[in-house]
Amino acid sequence: MRIPNFKSEEGSVLYKNTVGRVISPRVADVMLSHAISHLTSSTIRRVLDLGCGPGTLCVPIAAQYPRLLVTAVDSSDSMVVLGKEEAVRRGLNNIEFRVMNAGHIDLEPESFDLVLCNLAFPFFPRPFDSMCEVFGVVRPGGTVMFTVPGRHTWEEFFEVVRNVLGDVITMAKPFLSKFTQAEVLPDAMTAAGFEKLEEVRTRLPFHFANGKAVLDFFGELFHLLDYAPGEVRSELTEAIDRGYPEGFTMRYEAVLLSARRPGLRQSPGEVRSLNDSEHVQAN
Ligand SMILES: C[S@@+](CC[C@H](N)C(=O)[O-])C[C@H]1O[C@@H](n2cnc3c(N)ncnc32)[C@H](O)[C@@H]1O
């Protein structure tokens, strides 16, 4: 079993076709529904999508709210390439993509009204440092929103296959341990100086009709069966079908944390007027 490396070119495409197609857009929708009052507010102009991946969140925002200036950053060149391609395909000119590490955010201080981070925080190597970097680029009174998966989301799947393939839980530890990092999110926000923390948990069950559908998804994602003989695949499919005759439902939980940078909220009249030329087009 190989643990996915979403940063490589292969990993970015893999991500886009698996989690990025099935799971992340639904979590992004949760984020969008909670951010709607901000996105539609006349006081909001500049939005940052941190760890933007292939554009799952930032592209729909830029398309739906052409008035906004969206900056999308990711430490992976290949993810940024995928995001740019999508923005170009949709003819967007209010979005700028940059390759950037969340550990060192090289953007204008206090310039963003809203910072969004969909499912990327658990991957940041130094979460507290990254949160301080985020604090630095949010304007006083601005808002940040992070989504992370609930603690047990992935473990359930590994439980299903453990009996057939042995202790994949152990093999999956490096991947799963990333998600314990999500638990430090509220502390990191408070330590960085954010206030008015709010947490919303949303259940997003993902249903797979049968064992084959489960394997098609997770097998590809985790390269679970790359080296396994054909009979292991059918054994696993049958085990899932036996254990879950109605199909397998992954009880995914999206955890959304929002907070505010202390300070005075600007009135609409005070919003700095940005020249569109300050924003580089996606292409
Ligand atoms: C699970 S994906 C989420 C992508 C996207 N937000 C979405 O909703 O599809 C996590 C993303 O975080 C990015 N990432 C990981 N570490 C990072 C870092 N230190 N700085 C910036 N981005 C990072 C990865 O390259 C990847 O695109």
PDB file of C-alpha atoms and ligand atoms in Angstrom:
ATOM      1  CA  MET A   1       0.000   0.000   0.000  1.00  0.00           C
ATOM      2  CA  ARG A   2       1.333   3.394  -0.935  1.00  0.00           C
ATOM      3  CA  ILE A   3       0.222   6.482   0.929  1.00  0.00           C
ATOM      4  CA  PRO A   4      -0.946   9.115  -1.534  1.00  0.00           C
ATOM      5  CA  ASN A   5       1.370  12.006  -2.111  1.00  0.00           C
ATOM      6  CA  PHE A   6      -0.931  14.706  -3.409  1.00  0.00           C
ATOM      7  CA  LYS A   7       1.993  16.976  -4.237  1.00  0.00           C
ATOM      8  CA  SER A   8       3.407  15.012  -7.147  1.00  0.00           C
ATOM      9  CA  GLU A   9       1.973  15.340 -10.637  1.00  0.00           C
ATOM     10  CA  GLU A  10       0.605  11.795 -10.446  1.00  0.00           C
ATOM     11  CA  GLY A  11      -0.781  12.471  -6.943  1.00  0.00           C
ATOM     12  CA  SER A  12      -2.528  15.684  -8.019  1.00  0.00           C
ATOM     13  CA  VAL A  13      -4.350  13.925 -10.841  1.00  0.00           C
ATOM     14  CA  LEU A  14      -5.137  10.999  -8.528  1.00  0.00           C
ATOM     15  CA  TYR A  15      -6.531  13.418  -5.955  1.00  0.00           C
ATOM     16  CA  LYS A  16      -8.584  15.258  -8.570  1.00  0.00           C
ATOM     17  CA  ASN A  17     -10.132  11.984  -9.757  1.00  0.00           C
ATOM     18  CA  THR A  18     -10.856  10.460  -6.345  1.00  0.00           C
ATOM     19  CA  VAL A  19     -11.275  12.544  -3.181  1.00  0.00           C
ATOM     20  CA  GLY A  20     -11.262  15.738  -5.220  1.00  0.00           C
ATOM     21  CA  ARG A  21     -14.161  14.491  -7.324  1.00  0.00           C
ATOM     22  CA  VAL A  22     -16.261  12.669  -4.748  1.00  0.00           C
ATOM     23  CA  ILE A  23     -15.579  14.161  -1.319  1.00  0.00           C
ATOM     24  CA  SER A  24     -13.930  17.589  -1.400  1.00  0.00           C
ATOM     25  CA  PRO A  25     -16.633  19.301  -3.521  1.00  0.00           C
ATOM     26  CA  ARG A  26     -19.282  18.314  -0.966  1.00  0.00           C
ATOM     27  CA  VAL A  27     -17.154  19.620   1.883  1.00  0.00           C
ATOM     28  CA  ALA A  28     -16.518  22.749  -0.198  1.00  0.00           C
ATOM     29  CA  ASP A  29     -20.303  23.145  -0.492  1.00  0.00           C
ATOM     30  CA  VAL A  30     -20.549  23.085   3.305  1.00  0.00           C
ATOM     31  CA  MET A  31     -17.928  25.813   3.410  1.00  0.00           C
ATOM     32  CA  LEU A  32     -19.736  27.817   0.713  1.00  0.00           C
ATOM     33  CA  SER A  33     -23.068  27.623   2.521  1.00  0.00           C
ATOM     34  CA  HIS A  34     -21.488  28.920   5.730  1.00  0.00           C
ATOM     35  CA  ALA A  35     -19.524  31.608   3.929  1.00  0.00           C
ATOM     36  CA  ILE A  36     -22.447  32.867   1.869  1.00  0.00           C
ATOM     37  CA  SER A  37     -23.171  35.932   3.991  1.00  0.00           C
ATOM     38  CA  HIS A  38     -19.528  36.951   3.587  1.00  0.00           C
ATOM     39  CA  LEU A  39     -19.319  36.151  -0.115  1.00  0.00           C
ATOM     40  CA  THR A  40     -22.412  38.208  -0.870  1.00  0.00           C
ATOM     41  CA  SER A  41     -21.513  41.094   1.442  1.00  0.00           C
ATOM     42  CA  SER A  42     -20.531  44.338  -0.232  1.00  0.00           C
ATOM     43  CA  THR A  43     -17.748  44.740   2.356  1.00  0.00           C
ATOM     44  CA  ILE A  44     -15.930  41.649   1.139  1.00  0.00           C
ATOM     45  CA  ARG A  45     -13.644  41.947  -1.841  1.00  0.00           C
ATOM     46  CA  ARG A  46     -10.548  39.812  -1.427  1.00  0.00           C
ATOM     47  CA  VAL A  47     -10.717  36.100  -0.698  1.00  0.00           C
ATOM     48  CA  LEU A  48      -7.793  33.721  -0.143  1.00  0.00           C
ATOM     49  CA  ASP A  49      -8.096  29.969  -0.716  1.00  0.00           C
ATOM     50  CA  LEU A  50      -5.224  28.333   1.159  1.00  0.00           C
ATOM     51  CA  GLY A  51      -4.164  24.864  -0.033  1.00  0.00           C
ATOM     52  CA  CYS A  52      -6.461  25.305  -3.009  1.00  0.00           C
ATOM     53  CA  GLY A  53      -5.662  21.970  -4.696  1.00  0.00           C
ATOM     54  CA  PRO A  54      -7.140  21.690  -8.196  1.00  0.00           C
ATOM     55  CA  GLY A  55      -9.494  24.622  -7.535  1.00  0.00           C
ATOM     56  CA  THR A  56     -12.355  22.746  -5.851  1.00  0.00           C
ATOM     57  CA  LEU A  57     -13.454  25.742  -3.787  1.00  0.00           C
ATOM     58  CA  CYS A  58     -11.853  28.827  -5.313  1.00  0.00           C
ATOM     59  CA  VAL A  59     -13.001  28.211  -8.886  1.00  0.00           C
ATOM     60  CA  PRO A  60     -16.742  28.017  -8.037  1.00  0.00           C
ATOM     61  CA  ILE A  61     -16.349  31.104  -5.817  1.00  0.00           C
ATOM     62  CA  ALA A  62     -14.647  33.112  -8.560  1.00  0.00           C
ATOM     63  CA  ALA A  63     -17.274  31.952 -11.069  1.00  0.00           C
ATOM     64  CA  GLN A  64     -20.269  32.617  -8.841  1.00  0.00           C
ATOM     65  CA  TYR A  65     -19.065  35.935  -7.418  1.00  0.00           C
ATOM     66  CA  PRO A  66     -17.305  37.792 -10.266  1.00  0.00           C
ATOM     67  CA  ARG A  67     -17.100  40.901  -8.066  1.00  0.00           C
ATOM     68  CA  LEU A  68     -14.638  39.138  -5.758  1.00  0.00           C
ATOM     69  CA  LEU A  69     -10.889  38.939  -6.270  1.00  0.00           C
ATOM     70  CA  VAL A  70      -9.785  35.452  -5.400  1.00  0.00           C
ATOM     71  CA  THR A  71      -6.220  34.426  -4.643  1.00  0.00           C
ATOM     72  CA  ALA A  72      -5.590  30.681  -4.585  1.00  0.00           C
ATOM     73  CA  VAL A  73      -2.347  29.209  -3.254  1.00  0.00           C
ATOM     74  CA  ASP A  74      -0.974  25.704  -2.910  1.00  0.00           C
ATOM     75  CA  SER A  75       2.496  24.347  -2.248  1.00  0.00           C
ATOM     76  CA  SER A  76       2.144  21.863  -5.108  1.00  0.00           C
ATOM     77  CA  ASP A  77       3.005  23.127  -8.588  1.00  0.00           C
ATOM     78  CA  SER A  78       0.908  20.407 -10.170  1.00  0.00           C
ATOM     79  CA  MET A  79      -2.184  21.287  -8.143  1.00  0.00           C
ATOM     80  CA  VAL A  80      -1.778  24.927  -9.166  1.00  0.00           C
ATOM     81  CA  VAL A  81      -1.479  23.872 -12.813  1.00  0.00           C
ATOM     82  CA  LEU A  82      -4.754  21.919 -12.511  1.00  0.00           C
ATOM     83  CA  GLY A  83      -6.460  24.875 -10.821  1.00  0.00           C
ATOM     84  CA  LYS A  84      -5.272  27.317 -13.485  1.00  0.00           C
ATOM     85  CA  GLU A  85      -6.456  25.002 -16.254  1.00  0.00           C
ATOM     86  CA  GLU A  86      -9.912  24.859 -14.722  1.00  0.00           C
ATOM     87  CA  ALA A  87     -10.068  28.642 -14.269  1.00  0.00           C
ATOM     88  CA  VAL A  88      -9.000  29.175 -17.866  1.00  0.00           C
ATOM     89  CA  ARG A  89     -11.504  26.576 -19.080  1.00  0.00           C
ATOM     90  CA  ARG A  90     -14.235  28.549 -17.318  1.00  0.00           C
ATOM     91  CA  GLY A  91     -12.964  31.887 -18.622  1.00  0.00           C
ATOM     92  CA  LEU A  92     -12.384  33.391 -15.158  1.00  0.00           C
ATOM     93  CA  ASN A  93     -10.334  36.552 -14.830  1.00  0.00           C
ATOM     94  CA  ASN A  94     -10.905  37.314 -11.142  1.00  0.00           C
ATOM     95  CA  ILE A  95      -8.689  34.551  -9.806  1.00  0.00           C
ATOM     96  CA  GLU A  96      -4.949  34.381  -9.333  1.00  0.00           C
ATOM     97  CA  PHE A  97      -3.080  31.145  -8.574  1.00  0.00           C
ATOM     98  CA  ARG A  98       0.296  31.050  -6.839  1.00  0.00           C
ATOM     99  CA  VAL A  99       2.567  28.274  -5.685  1.00  0.00           C
ATOM    100  CA  MET A 100       3.084  29.016  -2.006  1.00  0.00           C
ATOM    101  CA  ASN A 101       3.731  27.205   1.234  1.00  0.00           C
ATOM    102  CA  ALA A 102       1.276  27.840   4.063  1.00  0.00           C
ATOM    103  CA  GLY A 103       4.307  27.983   6.348  1.00  0.00           C
ATOM    104  CA  HIS A 104       5.402  31.187   4.679  1.00  0.00           C
ATOM    105  CA  ILE A 105       2.590  33.182   3.114  1.00  0.00           C
ATOM    106  CA  ASP A 106       4.131  35.811   0.915  1.00  0.00           C
ATOM    107  CA  LEU A 107       1.069  38.009   0.335  1.00  0.00           C
ATOM    108  CA  GLU A 108       0.207  41.557   1.304  1.00  0.00           C
ATOM    109  CA  PRO A 109      -0.330  41.788   5.088  1.00  0.00           C
ATOM    110  CA  GLU A 110      -3.883  42.416   6.344  1.00  0.00           C
ATOM    111  CA  SER A 111      -5.238  42.352   2.800  1.00  0.00           C
ATOM    112  CA  PHE A 112      -7.824  39.552   2.820  1.00  0.00           C
ATOM    113  CA  ASP A 113     -11.397  39.932   3.998  1.00  0.00           C
ATOM    114  CA  LEU A 114     -11.948  36.203   4.039  1.00  0.00           C
ATOM    115  CA  VAL A 115      -9.514  33.274   4.165  1.00  0.00           C
ATOM    116  CA  LEU A 116     -10.851  29.815   3.358  1.00  0.00           C
ATOM    117  CA  CYS A 117      -9.014  26.527   3.701  1.00  0.00           C
ATOM    118  CA  ASN A 118     -10.823  23.395   2.569  1.00  0.00           C
ATOM    119  CA  LEU A 119      -9.393  20.081   3.830  1.00  0.00           C
ATOM    120  CA  ALA A 120      -5.802  21.301   3.572  1.00  0.00           C
ATOM    121  CA  PHE A 121      -4.917  22.223   7.169  1.00  0.00           C
ATOM    122  CA  PRO A 122      -4.128  18.628   8.260  1.00  0.00           C
ATOM    123  CA  PHE A 123      -1.377  18.548   5.652  1.00  0.00           C
ATOM    124  CA  PHE A 124       0.479  21.638   6.831  1.00  0.00           C
ATOM    125  CA  PRO A 125       3.746  20.522   8.457  1.00  0.00           C
ATOM    126  CA  ARG A 126       3.750  23.312  11.056  1.00  0.00           C
ATOM    127  CA  PRO A 127       0.085  24.056  11.767  1.00  0.00           C
ATOM    128  CA  PHE A 128       0.667  26.713  14.453  1.00  0.00           C
ATOM    129  CA  ASP A 129       3.138  28.626  12.285  1.00  0.00           C
ATOM    130  CA  SER A 130       0.779  28.439   9.316  1.00  0.00           C
ATOM    131  CA  MET A 131      -2.071  29.786  11.424  1.00  0.00           C
ATOM    132  CA  CYS A 132       0.085  32.778  12.449  1.00  0.00           C
ATOM    133  CA  GLU A 133       0.863  33.341   8.768  1.00  0.00           C
ATOM    134  CA  VAL A 134      -2.868  33.307   8.023  1.00  0.00           C
ATOM    135  CA  PHE A 135      -3.490  35.789  10.834  1.00  0.00           C
ATOM    136  CA  GLY A 136      -0.976  38.127   9.230  1.00  0.00           C
ATOM    137  CA  VAL A 137      -2.806  38.345   5.911  1.00  0.00           C
ATOM    138  CA  VAL A 138      -6.391  38.679   7.225  1.00  0.00           C
ATOM    139  CA  ARG A 139      -7.510  42.228   7.719  1.00  0.00           C
ATOM    140  CA  PRO A 140      -8.633  43.219  11.224  1.00  0.00           C
ATOM    141  CA  GLY A 141     -12.262  42.179  11.514  1.00  0.00           C
ATOM    142  CA  GLY A 142     -11.789  39.634   8.716  1.00  0.00           C
ATOM    143  CA  THR A 143     -12.931  36.030   8.854  1.00  0.00           C
ATOM    144  CA  VAL A 144     -11.203  32.670   8.458  1.00  0.00           C
ATOM    145  CA  MET A 145     -12.860  29.314   7.818  1.00  0.00           C
ATOM    146  CA  PHE A 146     -11.223  25.899   7.855  1.00  0.00           C
ATOM    147  CA  THR A 147     -12.745  22.513   7.126  1.00  0.00           C
ATOM    148  CA  VAL A 148     -11.192  19.248   8.275  1.00  0.00           C
ATOM    149  CA  PRO A 149     -12.523  15.693   8.256  1.00  0.00           C
ATOM    150  CA  GLY A 150     -13.902  14.329  11.522  1.00  0.00           C
ATOM    151  CA  ARG A 151     -11.603  12.015  13.444  1.00  0.00           C
ATOM    152  CA  HIS A 152     -12.965   8.600  12.447  1.00  0.00           C
ATOM    153  CA  THR A 153     -13.748   9.224   8.828  1.00  0.00           C
ATOM    154  CA  TRP A 154     -11.106   7.076   7.197  1.00  0.00           C
ATOM    155  CA  GLU A 155     -10.633   4.485   9.904  1.00  0.00           C
ATOM    156  CA  GLU A 156     -13.971   2.894   9.138  1.00  0.00           C
ATOM    157  CA  PHE A 157     -12.855   1.953   5.671  1.00  0.00           C
ATOM    158  CA  PHE A 158      -9.614   0.461   6.927  1.00  0.00           C
ATOM    159  CA  GLU A 159     -11.604  -1.612   9.443  1.00  0.00           C
ATOM    160  CA  VAL A 160     -13.524  -3.116   6.546  1.00  0.00           C
ATOM    161  CA  VAL A 161     -10.472  -4.358   4.725  1.00  0.00           C
ATOM    162  CA  ARG A 162      -8.371  -5.320   7.735  1.00  0.00           C
ATOM    163  CA  ASN A 163      -9.708  -8.857   7.911  1.00  0.00           C
ATOM    164  CA  VAL A 164      -8.742  -9.573   4.354  1.00  0.00           C
ATOM    165  CA  LEU A 165      -5.471  -7.750   3.877  1.00  0.00           C
ATOM    166  CA  GLY A 166      -4.085  -7.838   7.406  1.00  0.00           C
ATOM    167  CA  ASP A 167      -3.407  -4.842   9.571  1.00  0.00           C
ATOM    168  CA  VAL A 168      -3.727  -2.066   7.052  1.00  0.00           C
ATOM    169  CA  ILE A 169      -4.567   0.207   9.937  1.00  0.00           C
ATOM    170  CA  THR A 170      -0.896   0.076  10.894  1.00  0.00           C
ATOM    171  CA  MET A 171       0.137   0.702   7.306  1.00  0.00           C
ATOM    172  CA  ALA A 172      -2.276   3.580   7.070  1.00  0.00           C
ATOM    173  CA  LYS A 173      -1.033   5.209  10.281  1.00  0.00           C
ATOM    174  CA  PRO A 174       1.158   7.824   8.578  1.00  0.00           C
ATOM    175  CA  PHE A 175      -1.834   8.926   6.534  1.00  0.00           C
ATOM    176  CA  LEU A 176      -4.382   8.770   9.341  1.00  0.00           C
ATOM    177  CA  SER A 177      -2.101  10.525  11.803  1.00  0.00           C
ATOM    178  CA  LYS A 178      -2.367  13.642   9.662  1.00  0.00           C
ATOM    179  CA  PHE A 179      -5.948  13.917  10.757  1.00  0.00           C
ATOM    180  CA  THR A 180      -5.120  14.018  14.437  1.00  0.00           C
ATOM    181  CA  GLN A 181      -3.502  17.294  13.468  1.00  0.00           C
ATOM    182  CA  ALA A 182      -6.995  18.587  12.708  1.00  0.00           C
ATOM    183  CA  GLU A 183      -7.688  18.428  16.416  1.00  0.00           C
ATOM    184  CA  VAL A 184      -5.177  21.183  17.099  1.00  0.00           C
ATOM    185  CA  LEU A 185      -7.092  23.531  14.805  1.00  0.00           C
ATOM    186  CA  PRO A 186      -9.016  25.419  17.555  1.00  0.00           C
ATOM    187  CA  ASP A 187      -5.868  25.786  19.685  1.00  0.00           C
ATOM    188  CA  ALA A 188      -3.883  26.981  16.684  1.00  0.00           C
ATOM    189  CA  MET A 189      -6.569  29.568  15.884  1.00  0.00           C
ATOM    190  CA  THR A 190      -6.673  30.873  19.442  1.00  0.00           C
ATOM    191  CA  ALA A 191      -2.873  30.898  19.759  1.00  0.00           C
ATOM    192  CA  ALA A 192      -2.577  32.907  16.538  1.00  0.00           C
ATOM    193  CA  GLY A 193      -4.949  35.537  17.980  1.00  0.00           C
ATOM    194  CA  PHE A 194      -8.272  34.716  16.331  1.00  0.00           C
ATOM    195  CA  GLU A 195     -11.456  35.152  18.356  1.00  0.00           C
ATOM    196  CA  LYS A 196     -15.131  34.154  18.207  1.00  0.00           C
ATOM    197  CA  LEU A 197     -14.375  30.567  17.256  1.00  0.00           C
ATOM    198  CA  GLU A 198     -17.350  28.589  16.034  1.00  0.00           C
ATOM    199  CA  GLU A 199     -17.453  24.909  15.164  1.00  0.00           C
ATOM    200  CA  VAL A 200     -20.081  23.268  12.971  1.00  0.00           C
ATOM    201  CA  ARG A 201     -20.106  19.524  12.328  1.00  0.00           C
ATOM    202  CA  THR A 202     -21.927  18.269   9.254  1.00  0.00           C
ATOM    203  CA  ARG A 203     -22.540  14.635   8.460  1.00  0.00           C
ATOM    204  CA  LEU A 204     -21.803  13.829   4.838  1.00  0.00           C
ATOM    205  CA  PRO A 205     -22.385  10.125   4.287  1.00  0.00           C
ATOM    206  CA  PHE A 206     -20.733   8.763   1.155  1.00  0.00           C
ATOM    207  CA  HIS A 207     -22.503   5.709  -0.142  1.00  0.00           C
ATOM    208  CA  PHE A 208     -20.840   3.053  -2.266  1.00  0.00           C
ATOM    209  CA  ALA A 209     -23.320   0.637  -3.861  1.00  0.00           C
ATOM    210  CA  ASN A 210     -21.182  -2.478  -3.402  1.00  0.00           C
ATOM    211  CA  GLY A 211     -17.722  -3.858  -2.734  1.00  0.00           C
ATOM    212  CA  LYS A 212     -16.570  -3.150  -6.275  1.00  0.00           C
ATOM    213  CA  ALA A 213     -17.490   0.535  -5.975  1.00  0.00           C
ATOM    214  CA  VAL A 214     -15.608   0.739  -2.663  1.00  0.00           C
ATOM    215  CA  LEU A 215     -12.519  -0.827  -4.183  1.00  0.00           C
ATOM    216  CA  ASP A 216     -12.669   1.276  -7.305  1.00  0.00           C
ATOM    217  CA  PHE A 217     -12.521   4.375  -5.130  1.00  0.00           C
ATOM    218  CA  PHE A 218     -10.253   3.470  -2.231  1.00  0.00           C
ATOM    219  CA  GLY A 219      -8.161   0.978  -4.188  1.00  0.00           C
ATOM    220  CA  GLU A 220      -7.172   3.711  -6.584  1.00  0.00           C
ATOM    221  CA  LEU A 221      -6.668   6.266  -3.850  1.00  0.00           C
ATOM    222  CA  PHE A 222      -4.430   4.152  -1.647  1.00  0.00           C
ATOM    223  CA  HIS A 223      -2.925   1.942  -4.353  1.00  0.00           C
ATOM    224  CA  LEU A 224      -4.264  -0.695  -2.022  1.00  0.00           C
ATOM    225  CA  LEU A 225      -4.256  -3.518  -4.484  1.00  0.00           C
ATOM    226  CA  ASP A 226      -1.371  -2.582  -6.730  1.00  0.00           C
ATOM    227  CA  TYR A 227       0.598  -5.669  -5.849  1.00  0.00           C
ATOM    228  CA  ALA A 228      -2.229  -7.920  -4.687  1.00  0.00           C
ATOM    229  CA  PRO A 229      -3.175 -10.994  -6.717  1.00  0.00           C
ATOM    230  CA  GLY A 230      -6.581 -10.989  -8.412  1.00  0.00           C
ATOM    231  CA  GLU A 231      -8.117 -13.338  -5.848  1.00  0.00           C
ATOM    232  CA  VAL A 232      -7.408 -10.870  -3.028  1.00  0.00           C
ATOM    233  CA  ARG A 233      -9.407  -8.287  -4.918  1.00  0.00           C
ATOM    234  CA  SER A 234     -12.410 -10.608  -5.225  1.00  0.00           C
ATOM    235  CA  GLU A 235     -12.004 -11.722  -1.609  1.00  0.00           C
ATOM    236  CA  LEU A 236     -12.101  -8.130  -0.495  1.00  0.00           C
ATOM    237  CA  THR A 237     -15.050  -7.259  -2.733  1.00  0.00           C
ATOM    238  CA  GLU A 238     -16.988 -10.246  -1.410  1.00  0.00           C
ATOM    239  CA  ALA A 239     -16.088  -9.438   2.202  1.00  0.00           C
ATOM    240  CA  ILE A 240     -17.471  -5.924   1.779  1.00  0.00           C
ATOM    241  CA  ASP A 241     -20.601  -7.246   0.026  1.00  0.00           C
ATOM    242  CA  ARG A 242     -21.153  -9.779   2.833  1.00  0.00           C
ATOM    243  CA  GLY A 243     -20.540  -7.256   5.620  1.00  0.00           C
ATOM    244  CA  TYR A 244     -22.525  -4.470   3.951  1.00  0.00           C
ATOM    245  CA  PRO A 245     -25.313  -6.070   1.884  1.00  0.00           C
ATOM    246  CA  GLU A 246     -26.989  -2.678   1.481  1.00  0.00           C
ATOM    247  CA  GLY A 247     -23.773  -1.091   0.257  1.00  0.00           C
ATOM    248  CA  PHE A 248     -21.029   0.608   2.248  1.00  0.00           C
ATOM    249  CA  THR A 249     -21.664   4.044   3.684  1.00  0.00           C
ATOM    250  CA  MET A 250     -18.647   5.962   4.883  1.00  0.00           C
ATOM    251  CA  ARG A 251     -19.826   8.126   7.737  1.00  0.00           C
ATOM    252  CA  TYR A 252     -17.854  11.163   6.750  1.00  0.00           C
ATOM    253  CA  GLU A 253     -18.082  14.180   9.008  1.00  0.00           C
ATOM    254  CA  ALA A 254     -16.980  17.617   7.889  1.00  0.00           C
ATOM    255  CA  VAL A 255     -15.831  19.860  10.717  1.00  0.00           C
ATOM    256  CA  LEU A 256     -15.926  23.572   9.954  1.00  0.00           C
ATOM    257  CA  LEU A 257     -14.117  26.014  12.210  1.00  0.00           C
ATOM    258  CA  SER A 258     -14.609  29.715  11.684  1.00  0.00           C
ATOM    259  CA  ALA A 259     -13.083  32.629  13.555  1.00  0.00           C
ATOM    260  CA  ARG A 260     -12.492  36.314  13.279  1.00  0.00           C
ATOM    261  CA  ARG A 261      -9.405  38.460  13.503  1.00  0.00           C
ATOM    262  CA  PRO A 262     -10.039  41.047  16.227  1.00  0.00           C
ATOM    263  CA  GLY A 263     -10.361  44.597  15.064  1.00  0.00           C
ATOM    264  CA  LEU A 264     -12.784  46.975  13.523  1.00  0.00           C
ATOM    265  CA  ARG A 265     -14.829  45.742  10.600  1.00  0.00           C
ATOM    266  CA  GLN A 266     -14.642  48.223   7.728  1.00  0.00           C
ATOM    267  CA  SER A 267     -17.803  49.831   6.518  1.00  0.00           C
ATOM    268  CA  PRO A 268     -18.549  49.478   2.783  1.00  0.00           C
ATOM    269  CA  GLY A 269     -17.360  53.043   2.148  1.00  0.00           C
ATOM    270  CA  GLU A 270     -13.961  52.237   3.633  1.00  0.00           C
ATOM    271  CA  VAL A 271     -13.293  49.239   1.466  1.00  0.00           C
ATOM    272  CA  ARG A 272     -10.139  49.837  -0.498  1.00  0.00           C
ATOM    273  CA  SER A 273     -10.937  50.037  -4.155  1.00  0.00           C
ATOM    274  CA  LEU A 274      -8.774  47.557  -6.008  1.00  0.00           C
ATOM    275  CA  ASN A 275      -7.735  48.026  -9.542  1.00  0.00           C
ATOM    276  CA  ASP A 276      -8.422  44.792 -11.405  1.00  0.00           C
ATOM    277  CA  SER A 277      -5.012  45.031 -13.004  1.00  0.00           C
ATOM    278  CA  GLU A 278      -3.545  44.350  -9.559  1.00  0.00           C
ATOM    279  CA  HIS A 279      -4.902  40.866  -9.968  1.00  0.00           C
ATOM    280  CA  VAL A 280      -3.173  38.582 -12.408  1.00  0.00           C
ATOM    281  CA  GLN A 281      -5.408  36.486 -14.583  1.00  0.00           C
ATOM    282  CA  ALA A 282      -5.431  32.724 -14.274  1.00  0.00           C
ATOM    283  CA  ASN A 283      -3.575  32.314 -17.552  1.00  0.00           C
TER     284      ASN A 283
HETATM  285  C1  LIG B   1      -6.786  17.345   0.535  1.00  0.00           C
HETATM  286  S1  LIG B   1      -6.123  18.526  -0.550  1.00  0.00           S
HETATM  287  C2  LIG B   1      -7.389  19.800  -0.532  1.00  0.00           C
HETATM  288  C3  LIG B   1      -7.330  20.636  -1.772  1.00  0.00           C
HETATM  289  C4  LIG B   1      -8.476  21.629  -1.985  1.00  0.00           C
HETATM  290  N1  LIG B   1      -8.568  22.602  -0.922  1.00  0.00           N
HETATM  291  C5  LIG B   1      -9.792  20.939  -2.211  1.00  0.00           C
HETATM  292  O1  LIG B   1     -10.757  21.264  -1.528  1.00  0.00           O
HETATM  293  O2  LIG B   1      -9.870  20.079  -3.079  1.00  0.00           O
HETATM  294  C6  LIG B   1      -4.840  19.291   0.418  1.00  0.00           C
HETATM  295  C7  LIG B   1      -4.043  20.336  -0.340  1.00  0.00           C
HETATM  296  O3  LIG B   1      -3.155  20.976   0.557  1.00  0.00           O
HETATM  297  C8  LIG B   1      -1.971  21.269  -0.162  1.00  0.00           C
HETATM  298  N2  LIG B   1      -0.889  21.474   0.801  1.00  0.00           N
HETATM  299  C9  LIG B   1      -0.284  20.543   1.563  1.00  0.00           C
HETATM  300  N3  LIG B   1       0.674  21.115   2.312  1.00  0.00           N
HETATM  301  C10 LIG B   1       0.675  22.434   2.019  1.00  0.00           C
HETATM  302  C11 LIG B   1       1.416  23.555   2.477  1.00  0.00           C
HETATM  303  N4  LIG B   1       2.378  23.427   3.389  1.00  0.00           N
HETATM  304  N5  LIG B   1       1.120  24.764   1.966  1.00  0.00           N
HETATM  305  C12 LIG B   1       0.161  24.915   1.033  1.00  0.00           C
HETATM  306  N6  LIG B   1      -0.579  23.890   0.568  1.00  0.00           N
HETATM  307  C13 LIG B   1      -0.333  22.668   1.052  1.00  0.00           C
HETATM  308  C14 LIG B   1      -1.777  20.045  -1.032  1.00  0.00           C
HETATM  309  O4  LIG B   1      -0.887  20.273  -2.103  1.00  0.00           O
HETATM  310  C15 LIG B   1      -3.201  19.775  -1.475  1.00  0.00           C
HETATM  311  O5  LIG B   1      -3.509  20.455  -2.655  1.00  0.00           O
END
